[in-house]
GROMACS .gro file of C-alpha atoms in nm:
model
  387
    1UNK     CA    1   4.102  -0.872   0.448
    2UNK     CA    2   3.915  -1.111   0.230
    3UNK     CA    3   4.000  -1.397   0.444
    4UNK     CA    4   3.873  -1.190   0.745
    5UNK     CA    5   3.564  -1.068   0.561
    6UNK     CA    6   3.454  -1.449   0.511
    7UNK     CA    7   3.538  -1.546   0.885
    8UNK     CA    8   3.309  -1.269   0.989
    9UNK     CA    9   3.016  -1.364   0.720
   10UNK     CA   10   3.101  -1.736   0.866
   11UNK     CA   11   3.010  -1.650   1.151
   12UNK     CA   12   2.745  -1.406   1.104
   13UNK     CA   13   2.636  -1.712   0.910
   14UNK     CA   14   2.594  -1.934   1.206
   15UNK     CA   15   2.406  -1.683   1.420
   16UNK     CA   16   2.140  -1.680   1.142
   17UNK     CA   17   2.105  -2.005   1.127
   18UNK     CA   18   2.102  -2.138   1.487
   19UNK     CA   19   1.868  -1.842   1.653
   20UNK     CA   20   1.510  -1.926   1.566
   21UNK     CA   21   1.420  -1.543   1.521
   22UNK     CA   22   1.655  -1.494   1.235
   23UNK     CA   23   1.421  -1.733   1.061
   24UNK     CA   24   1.117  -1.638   1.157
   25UNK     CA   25   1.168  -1.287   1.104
   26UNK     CA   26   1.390  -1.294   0.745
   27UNK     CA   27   1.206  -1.604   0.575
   28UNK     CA   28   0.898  -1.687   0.771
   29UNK     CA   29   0.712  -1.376   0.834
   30UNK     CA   30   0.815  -1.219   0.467
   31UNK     CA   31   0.607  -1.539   0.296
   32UNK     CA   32   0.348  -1.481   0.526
   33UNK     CA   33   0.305  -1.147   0.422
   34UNK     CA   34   0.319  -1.171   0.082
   35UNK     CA   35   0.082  -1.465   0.091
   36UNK     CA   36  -0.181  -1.294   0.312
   37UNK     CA   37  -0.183  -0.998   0.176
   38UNK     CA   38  -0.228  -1.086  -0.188
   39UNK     CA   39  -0.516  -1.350  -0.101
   40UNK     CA   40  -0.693  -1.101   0.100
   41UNK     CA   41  -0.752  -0.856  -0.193
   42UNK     CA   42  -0.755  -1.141  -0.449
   43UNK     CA   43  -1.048  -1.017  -0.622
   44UNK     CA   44  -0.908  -0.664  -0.684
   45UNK     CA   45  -1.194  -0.506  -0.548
   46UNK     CA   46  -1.514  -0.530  -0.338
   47UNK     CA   47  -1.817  -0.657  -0.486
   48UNK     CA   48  -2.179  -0.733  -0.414
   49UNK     CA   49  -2.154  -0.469  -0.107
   50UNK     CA   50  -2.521  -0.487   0.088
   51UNK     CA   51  -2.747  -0.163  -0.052
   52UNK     CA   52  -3.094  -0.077   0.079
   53UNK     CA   53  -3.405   0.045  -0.080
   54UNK     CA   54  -3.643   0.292   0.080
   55UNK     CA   55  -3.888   0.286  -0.244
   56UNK     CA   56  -4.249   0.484  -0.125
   57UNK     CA   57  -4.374   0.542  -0.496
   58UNK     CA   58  -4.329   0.201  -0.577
   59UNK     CA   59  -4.362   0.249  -0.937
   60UNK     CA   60  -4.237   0.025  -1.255
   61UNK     CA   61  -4.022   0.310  -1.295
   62UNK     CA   62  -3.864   0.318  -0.965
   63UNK     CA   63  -3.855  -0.050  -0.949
   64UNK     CA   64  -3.682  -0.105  -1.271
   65UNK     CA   65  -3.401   0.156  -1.128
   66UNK     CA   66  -3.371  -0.095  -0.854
   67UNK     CA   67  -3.327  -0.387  -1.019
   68UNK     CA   68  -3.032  -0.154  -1.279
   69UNK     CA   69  -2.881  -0.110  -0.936
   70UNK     CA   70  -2.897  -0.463  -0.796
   71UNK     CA   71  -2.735  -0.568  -1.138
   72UNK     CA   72  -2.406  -0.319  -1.082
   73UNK     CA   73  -2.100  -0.587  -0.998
   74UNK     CA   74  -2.038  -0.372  -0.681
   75UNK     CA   75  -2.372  -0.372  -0.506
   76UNK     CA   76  -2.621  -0.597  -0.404
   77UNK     CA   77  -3.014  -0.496  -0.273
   78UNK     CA   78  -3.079  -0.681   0.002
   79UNK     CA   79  -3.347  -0.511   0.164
   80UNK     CA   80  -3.671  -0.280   0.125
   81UNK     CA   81  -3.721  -0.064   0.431
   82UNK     CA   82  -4.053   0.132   0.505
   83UNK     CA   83  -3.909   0.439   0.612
   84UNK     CA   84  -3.545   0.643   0.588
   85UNK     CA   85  -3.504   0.627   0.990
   86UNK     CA   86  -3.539   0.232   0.944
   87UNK     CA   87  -3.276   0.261   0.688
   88UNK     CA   88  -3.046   0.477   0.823
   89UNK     CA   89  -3.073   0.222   1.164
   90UNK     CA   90  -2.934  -0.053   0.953
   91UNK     CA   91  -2.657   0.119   0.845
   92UNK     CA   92  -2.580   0.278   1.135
   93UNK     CA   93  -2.569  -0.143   1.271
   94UNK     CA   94  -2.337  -0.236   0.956
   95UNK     CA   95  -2.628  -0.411   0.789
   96UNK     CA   96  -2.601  -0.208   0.502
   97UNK     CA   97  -2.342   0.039   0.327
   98UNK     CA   98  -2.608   0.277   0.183
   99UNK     CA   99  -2.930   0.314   0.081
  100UNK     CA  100  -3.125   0.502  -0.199
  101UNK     CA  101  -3.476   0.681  -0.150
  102UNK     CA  102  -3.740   0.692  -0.385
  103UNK     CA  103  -3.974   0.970  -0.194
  104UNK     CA  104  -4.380   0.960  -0.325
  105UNK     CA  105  -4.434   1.094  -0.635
  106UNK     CA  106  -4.105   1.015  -0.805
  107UNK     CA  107  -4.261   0.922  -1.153
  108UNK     CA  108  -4.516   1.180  -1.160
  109UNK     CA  109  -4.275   1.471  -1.114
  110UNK     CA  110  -4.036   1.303  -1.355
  111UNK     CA  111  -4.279   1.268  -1.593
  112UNK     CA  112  -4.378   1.597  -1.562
  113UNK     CA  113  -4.016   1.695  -1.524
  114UNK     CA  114  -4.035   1.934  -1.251
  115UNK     CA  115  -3.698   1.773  -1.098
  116UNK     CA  116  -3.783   1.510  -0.842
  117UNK     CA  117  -3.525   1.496  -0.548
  118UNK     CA  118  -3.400   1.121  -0.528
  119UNK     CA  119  -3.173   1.077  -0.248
  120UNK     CA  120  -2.887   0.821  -0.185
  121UNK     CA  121  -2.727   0.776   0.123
  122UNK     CA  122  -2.371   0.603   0.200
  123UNK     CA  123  -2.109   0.542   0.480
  124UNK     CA  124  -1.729   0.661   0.378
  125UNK     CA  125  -1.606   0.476   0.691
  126UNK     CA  126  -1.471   0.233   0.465
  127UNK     CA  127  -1.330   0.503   0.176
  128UNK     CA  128  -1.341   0.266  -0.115
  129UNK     CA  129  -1.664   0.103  -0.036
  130UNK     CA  130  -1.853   0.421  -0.015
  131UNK     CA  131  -1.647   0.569  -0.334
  132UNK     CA  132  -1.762   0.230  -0.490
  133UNK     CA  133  -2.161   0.300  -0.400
  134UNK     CA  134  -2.154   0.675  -0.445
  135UNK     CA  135  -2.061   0.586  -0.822
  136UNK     CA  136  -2.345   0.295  -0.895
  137UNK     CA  137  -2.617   0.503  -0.724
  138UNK     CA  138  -2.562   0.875  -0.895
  139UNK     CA  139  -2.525   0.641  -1.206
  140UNK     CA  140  -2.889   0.506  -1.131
  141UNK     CA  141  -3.006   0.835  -1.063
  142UNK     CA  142  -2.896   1.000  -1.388
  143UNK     CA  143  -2.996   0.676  -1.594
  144UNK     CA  144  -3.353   0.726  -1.480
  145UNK     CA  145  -3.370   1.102  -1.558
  146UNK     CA  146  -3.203   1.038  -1.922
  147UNK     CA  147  -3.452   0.696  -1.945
  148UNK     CA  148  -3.760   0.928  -1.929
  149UNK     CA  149  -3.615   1.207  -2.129
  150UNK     CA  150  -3.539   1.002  -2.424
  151UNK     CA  151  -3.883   0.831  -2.416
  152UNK     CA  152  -4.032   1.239  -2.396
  153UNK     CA  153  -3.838   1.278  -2.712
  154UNK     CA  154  -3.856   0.973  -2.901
  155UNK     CA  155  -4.277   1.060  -2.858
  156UNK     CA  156  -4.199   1.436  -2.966
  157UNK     CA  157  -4.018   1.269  -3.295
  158UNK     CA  158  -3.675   1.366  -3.207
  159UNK     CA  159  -3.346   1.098  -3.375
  160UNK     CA  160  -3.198   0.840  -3.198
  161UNK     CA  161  -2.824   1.070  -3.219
  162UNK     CA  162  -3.067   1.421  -3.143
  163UNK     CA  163  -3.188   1.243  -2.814
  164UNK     CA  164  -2.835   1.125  -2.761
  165UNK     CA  165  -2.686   1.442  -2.825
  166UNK     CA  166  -2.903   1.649  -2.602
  167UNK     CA  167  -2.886   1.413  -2.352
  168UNK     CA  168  -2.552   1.421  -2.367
  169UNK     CA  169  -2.341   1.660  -2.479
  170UNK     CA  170  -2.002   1.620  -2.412
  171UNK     CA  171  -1.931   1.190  -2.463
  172UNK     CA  172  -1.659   1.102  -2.183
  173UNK     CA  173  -1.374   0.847  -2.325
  174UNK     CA  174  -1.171   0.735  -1.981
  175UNK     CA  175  -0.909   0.571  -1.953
  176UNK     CA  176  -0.733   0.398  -1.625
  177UNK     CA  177  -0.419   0.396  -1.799
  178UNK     CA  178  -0.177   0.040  -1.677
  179UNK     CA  179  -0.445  -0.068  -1.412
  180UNK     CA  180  -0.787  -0.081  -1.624
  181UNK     CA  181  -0.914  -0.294  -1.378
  182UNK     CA  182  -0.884  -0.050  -1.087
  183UNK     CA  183  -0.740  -0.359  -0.878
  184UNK     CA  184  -0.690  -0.249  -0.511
  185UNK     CA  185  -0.453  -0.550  -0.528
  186UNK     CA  186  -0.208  -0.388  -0.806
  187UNK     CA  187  -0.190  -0.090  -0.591
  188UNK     CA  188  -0.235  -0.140  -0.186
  189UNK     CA  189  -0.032  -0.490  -0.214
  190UNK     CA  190   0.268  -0.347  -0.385
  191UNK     CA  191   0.316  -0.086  -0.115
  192UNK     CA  192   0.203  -0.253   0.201
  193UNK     CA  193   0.441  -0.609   0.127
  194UNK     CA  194   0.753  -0.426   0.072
  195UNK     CA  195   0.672  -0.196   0.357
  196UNK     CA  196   0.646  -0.507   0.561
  197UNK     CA  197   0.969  -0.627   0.460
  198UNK     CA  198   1.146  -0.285   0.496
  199UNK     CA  199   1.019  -0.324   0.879
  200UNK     CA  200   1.220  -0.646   0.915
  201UNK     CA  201   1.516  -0.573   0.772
  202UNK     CA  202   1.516  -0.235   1.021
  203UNK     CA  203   1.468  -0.434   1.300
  204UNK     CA  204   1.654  -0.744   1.185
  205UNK     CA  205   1.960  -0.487   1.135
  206UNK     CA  206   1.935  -0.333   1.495
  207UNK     CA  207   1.857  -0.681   1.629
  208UNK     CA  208   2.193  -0.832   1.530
  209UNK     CA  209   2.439  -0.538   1.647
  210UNK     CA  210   2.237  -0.484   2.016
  211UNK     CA  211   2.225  -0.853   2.063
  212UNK     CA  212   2.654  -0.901   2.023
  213UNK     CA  213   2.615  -0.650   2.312
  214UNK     CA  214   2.377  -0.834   2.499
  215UNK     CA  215   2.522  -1.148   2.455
  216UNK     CA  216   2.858  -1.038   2.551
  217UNK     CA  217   2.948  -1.138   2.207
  218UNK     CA  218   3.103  -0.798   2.065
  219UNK     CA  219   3.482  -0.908   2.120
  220UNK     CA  220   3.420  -1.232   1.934
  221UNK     CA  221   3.291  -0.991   1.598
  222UNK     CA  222   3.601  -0.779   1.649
  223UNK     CA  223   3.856  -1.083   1.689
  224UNK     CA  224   3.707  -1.253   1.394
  225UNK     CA  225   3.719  -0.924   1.153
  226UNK     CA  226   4.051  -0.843   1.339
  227UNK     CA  227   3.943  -0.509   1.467
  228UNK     CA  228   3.867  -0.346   1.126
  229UNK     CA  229   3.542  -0.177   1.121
  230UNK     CA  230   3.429  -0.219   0.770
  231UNK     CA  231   3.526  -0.575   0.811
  232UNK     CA  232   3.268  -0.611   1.062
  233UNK     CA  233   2.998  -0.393   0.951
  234UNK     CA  234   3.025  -0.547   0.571
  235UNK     CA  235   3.093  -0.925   0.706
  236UNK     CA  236   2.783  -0.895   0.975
  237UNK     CA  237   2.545  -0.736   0.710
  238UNK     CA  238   2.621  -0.952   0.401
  239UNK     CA  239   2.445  -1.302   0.502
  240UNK     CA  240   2.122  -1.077   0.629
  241UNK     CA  241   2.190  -0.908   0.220
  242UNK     CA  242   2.165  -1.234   0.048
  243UNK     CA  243   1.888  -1.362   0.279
  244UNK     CA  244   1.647  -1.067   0.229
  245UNK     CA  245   1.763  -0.971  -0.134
  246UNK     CA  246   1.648  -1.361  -0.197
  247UNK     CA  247   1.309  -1.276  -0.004
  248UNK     CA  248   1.288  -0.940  -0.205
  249UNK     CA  249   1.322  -1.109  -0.540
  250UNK     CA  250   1.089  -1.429  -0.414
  251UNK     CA  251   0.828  -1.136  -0.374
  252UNK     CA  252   0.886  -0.944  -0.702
  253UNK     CA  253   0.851  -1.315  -0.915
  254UNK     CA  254   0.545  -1.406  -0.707
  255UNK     CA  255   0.363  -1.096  -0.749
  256UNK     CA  256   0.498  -1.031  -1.105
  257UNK     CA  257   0.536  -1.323  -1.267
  258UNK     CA  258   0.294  -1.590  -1.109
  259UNK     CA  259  -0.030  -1.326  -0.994
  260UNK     CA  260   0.061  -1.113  -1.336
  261UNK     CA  261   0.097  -0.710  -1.180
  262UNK     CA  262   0.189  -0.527  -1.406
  263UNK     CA  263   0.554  -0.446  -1.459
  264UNK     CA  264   0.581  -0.239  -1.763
  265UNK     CA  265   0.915  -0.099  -1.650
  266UNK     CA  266   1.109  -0.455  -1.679
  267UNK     CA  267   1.290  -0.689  -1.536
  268UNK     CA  268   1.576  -0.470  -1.477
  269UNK     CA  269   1.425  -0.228  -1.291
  270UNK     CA  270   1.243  -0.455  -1.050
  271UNK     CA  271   1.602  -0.579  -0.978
  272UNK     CA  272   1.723  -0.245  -0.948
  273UNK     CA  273   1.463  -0.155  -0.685
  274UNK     CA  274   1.517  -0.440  -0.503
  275UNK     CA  275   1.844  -0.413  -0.430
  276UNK     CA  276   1.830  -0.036  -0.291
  277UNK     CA  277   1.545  -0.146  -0.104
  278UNK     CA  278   1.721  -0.390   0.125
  279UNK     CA  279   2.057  -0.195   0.098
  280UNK     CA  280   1.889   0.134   0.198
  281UNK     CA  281   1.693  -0.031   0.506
  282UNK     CA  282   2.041  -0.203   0.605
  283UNK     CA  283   2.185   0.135   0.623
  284UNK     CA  284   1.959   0.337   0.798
  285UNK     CA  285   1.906   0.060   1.055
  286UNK     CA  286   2.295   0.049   1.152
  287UNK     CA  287   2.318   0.417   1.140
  288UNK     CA  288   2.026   0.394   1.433
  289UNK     CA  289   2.246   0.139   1.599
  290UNK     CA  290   2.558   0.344   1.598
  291UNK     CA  291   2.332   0.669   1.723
  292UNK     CA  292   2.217   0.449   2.000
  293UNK     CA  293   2.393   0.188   2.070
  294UNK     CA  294   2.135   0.003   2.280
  295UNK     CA  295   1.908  -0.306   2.130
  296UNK     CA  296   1.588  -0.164   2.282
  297UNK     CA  297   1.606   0.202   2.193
  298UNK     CA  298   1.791   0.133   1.834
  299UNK     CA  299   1.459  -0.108   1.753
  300UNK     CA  300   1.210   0.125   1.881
  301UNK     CA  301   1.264   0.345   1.681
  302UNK     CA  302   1.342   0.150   1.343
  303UNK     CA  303   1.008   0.017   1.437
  304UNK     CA  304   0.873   0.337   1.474
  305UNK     CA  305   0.993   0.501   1.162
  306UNK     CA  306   0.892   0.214   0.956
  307UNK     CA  307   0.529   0.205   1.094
  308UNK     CA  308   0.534   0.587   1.004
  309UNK     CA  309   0.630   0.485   0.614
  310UNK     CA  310   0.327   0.370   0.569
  311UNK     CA  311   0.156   0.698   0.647
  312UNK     CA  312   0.413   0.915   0.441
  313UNK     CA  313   0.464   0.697   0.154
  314UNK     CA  314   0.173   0.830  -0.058
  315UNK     CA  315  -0.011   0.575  -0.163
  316UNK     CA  316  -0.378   0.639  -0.012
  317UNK     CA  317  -0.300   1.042   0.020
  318UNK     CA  318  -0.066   1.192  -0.204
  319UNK     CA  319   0.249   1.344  -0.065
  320UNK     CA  320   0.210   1.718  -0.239
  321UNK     CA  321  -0.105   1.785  -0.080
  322UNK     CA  322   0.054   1.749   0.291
  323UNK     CA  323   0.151   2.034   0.460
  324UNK     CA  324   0.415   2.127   0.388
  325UNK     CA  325   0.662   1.987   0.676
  326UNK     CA  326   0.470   1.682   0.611
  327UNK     CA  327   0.612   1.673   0.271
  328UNK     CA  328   0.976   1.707   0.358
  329UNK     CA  329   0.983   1.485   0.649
  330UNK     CA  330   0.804   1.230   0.380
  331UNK     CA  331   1.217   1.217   0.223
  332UNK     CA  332   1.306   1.101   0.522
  333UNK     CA  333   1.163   0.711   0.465
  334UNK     CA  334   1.281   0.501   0.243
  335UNK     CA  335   0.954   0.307   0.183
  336UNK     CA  336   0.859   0.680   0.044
  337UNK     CA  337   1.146   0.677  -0.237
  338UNK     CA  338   1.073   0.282  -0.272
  339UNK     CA  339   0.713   0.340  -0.366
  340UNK     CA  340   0.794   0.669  -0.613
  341UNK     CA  341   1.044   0.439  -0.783
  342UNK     CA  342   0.799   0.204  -0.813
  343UNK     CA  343   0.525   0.353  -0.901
  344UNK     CA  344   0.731   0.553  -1.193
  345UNK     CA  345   0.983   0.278  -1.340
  346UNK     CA  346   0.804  -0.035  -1.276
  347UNK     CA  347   0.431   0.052  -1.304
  348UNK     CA  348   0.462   0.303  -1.538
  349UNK     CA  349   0.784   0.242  -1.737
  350UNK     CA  350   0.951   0.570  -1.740
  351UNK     CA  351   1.302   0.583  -1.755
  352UNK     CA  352   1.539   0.613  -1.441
  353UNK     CA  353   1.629   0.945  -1.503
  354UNK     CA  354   1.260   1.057  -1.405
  355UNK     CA  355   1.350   0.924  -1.037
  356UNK     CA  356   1.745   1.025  -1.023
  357UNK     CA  357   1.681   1.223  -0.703
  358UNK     CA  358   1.484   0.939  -0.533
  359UNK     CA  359   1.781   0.675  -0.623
  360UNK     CA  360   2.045   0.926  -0.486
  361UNK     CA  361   1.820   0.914  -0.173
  362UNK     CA  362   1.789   0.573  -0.135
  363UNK     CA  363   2.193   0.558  -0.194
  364UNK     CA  364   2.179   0.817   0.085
  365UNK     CA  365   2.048   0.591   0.301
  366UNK     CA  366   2.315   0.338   0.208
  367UNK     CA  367   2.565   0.486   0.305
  368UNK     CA  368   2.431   0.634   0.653
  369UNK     CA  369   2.693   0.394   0.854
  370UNK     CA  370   2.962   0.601   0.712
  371UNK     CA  371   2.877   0.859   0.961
  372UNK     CA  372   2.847   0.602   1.321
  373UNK     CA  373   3.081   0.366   1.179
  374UNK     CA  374   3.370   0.480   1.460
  375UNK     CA  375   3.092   0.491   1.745
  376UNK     CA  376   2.955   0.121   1.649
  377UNK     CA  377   3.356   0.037   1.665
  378UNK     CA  378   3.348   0.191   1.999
  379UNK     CA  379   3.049  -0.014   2.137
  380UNK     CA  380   3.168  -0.284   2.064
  381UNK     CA  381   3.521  -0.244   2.244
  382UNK     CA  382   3.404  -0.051   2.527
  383UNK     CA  383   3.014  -0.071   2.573
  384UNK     CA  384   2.835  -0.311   2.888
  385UNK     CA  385   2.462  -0.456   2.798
  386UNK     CA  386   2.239  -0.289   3.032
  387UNK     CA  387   1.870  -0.425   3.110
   0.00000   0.00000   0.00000
């Protein structure tokens, strides 16, 4: 069986090796990912976004609360307009992702403090730029109300820590506990990379099955495993194993080790995850093969459950606040018990037992061929390609 077992990794072996797509699709496009993802949210988050100013008091007061927002890391004035509807035109034209409006008589009624209305405007077609802006602009706005306050009460003879403590009197102490930095990097790239990868091995899977049909090959895997079905299933799928286990752990040292994510979980557990990731993909792509044994439908719809992951995995809207049949047909991806493994053991460092039920799933999904590995055995003995 051994002996058998290497003829058919042998050979599986030389099918990688001499078909171009292999390649492209186990090696190639995996680097490609990881590369161009990771450089295109390099600097963690957005910064010096485009702001407007609509300022018609045009006071020192107002003024200086523009230039406190043109300092914030995250925005950038670059241009007065004369009127909101000129404003709201350039953002309308992508010129500009908000705007803040100073209306006449801003300082008098703040001096006077009967509540002027200062209004800020911003798009949420892009969520985290207008989360971004909505922050640095209400921060403006309740700077310059505290700003004249505390002058009002300095001149009244109120203490430094009276002014303080009216002005404020509950302190906030946050904390972004692991990612400080709020790095869109830490979070999007660690989800959308091994999602990527997931896709390939689904289709990479299906691919090498339908094409032994298409290529009239299928008697050729059965001589060299000597009809035994695990023989086959276990020789074809252990060269793609290495290959994208070796791609999985390239990922997890580049990420890790060279652009510094954090990993307080360990070493361990990033090996861990790696391994069920490509196992669990492997299985549920060859139980789609041996449901349909056919190289166009099994692919279409590996393709189309792992473009679906990305939806149900959690990452930009949590999974319990889906409806509920959105929330159980969530278990059904493995990118979904990837990322909760993930985000538990690796980026927070909790122990394994916290995810047991996500690990049996992903084992779940291992062992899917158990269930079509008789009908893939019958493809490939009695099965014709047909276009």
């Amino acid at each position: 069986m051994i002996k058998e077992l290497y003829n058919t990794a042998r050979r599986e072996t030389g099918i990688i090796l001499t078909t171009p797509v292999y390649i492209i699709c186990m090696v190639v496009l995996p680097l490609f990912v990881m590369v161009f993802f990771t450089t295109l949210m390099q600097q963690g988050q957005p910064d010096s976004m485009p702001v407007g100013i609509v300022d018609l008091d045009n006071t020192s007061t107002t003024r200086s609360m523009t230039r406190k927002l043109d300092a914030f890391q995250n925005t950038s004035i670059v241009a007065h307009y004369n009127s909101v509807d000129e404003a709201r035109q350039a953002m309308q034209e992508n010129k500009i992702y908000g705007f803040m409006y100073f209306p006449k008589g801003t300082t008098d009624r703040l001096l006077a403090s009967r509540q002027p209305k200062i209004s800020f405007y911003y798009s949420y077609t892009s969520l985290t730029a207008g989360a971004l802006l909505y922050k640095d602009m209400k921060t403006i706005a309740t700077l310059g109300s505290a700003g004249v306050g505390s002058k009002t009460m300095s001149a009244k003879g109120y203490t430094e820590r009276q002014t303080k403590t009216f002005l404020q009197p509950i302190a906030i102490d946050m904390h972004a506990v692991t990612n400080p930095w709020t790095n869109y990097n830490f979070y999007l790239s660690t989800m959308l990379i091994p999602g990527c990868m997931l896709l390939f091995v689904f289709l990479i899977t299906a691919y090498s099955f339908g094409t032994e049909l298409k290529f009239d090959r299928a008697h050729k895997l059965l001589a060299a495993a000597n009809g035994n079905t695990w023989t086959m299933l276990l020789g074809k799928l252990l060269p793609q194993t290495i290959i994208f286990l070796t791609m999985f752990y390239i990922y997890s040292f580049y990420v890790y080790g060279i652009l510094g994510f954090p990993h307080e979980g360990g070493i361990w557990n990033i090996l861990l995850l790696g391994l069920l990731a490509v196992t669990s993909a492997q299985g549920f792509g060859t139980f789609m093969f041996g449901l349909m044994p056919s190289l166009r439908m099994s692919m279409s719809v590996c393709s189309l459950w792992a473009v679906l992951s990305f939806s149900l995995v959690g990452t930009a809207f949590p999974v319990f606040a889906m409806d509920t049949p959105l929330e159980g047909i969530a278990q059904l991806f493995p990118l979904r018990h990837y990322f909760r493994i993930y985000q538990t053991c690796v980026f927070n460092s909790f122990p394994l037992c916290y995810v047991w039920i996500n690990i049996v799933a992903m084992l779940a999904f291992t062992l899917l061929p158990l269930l079509v590995a008789d009908n893939i055995r019958k493809a490939m003995r009695e099965y014709k390609y047909m276009e």
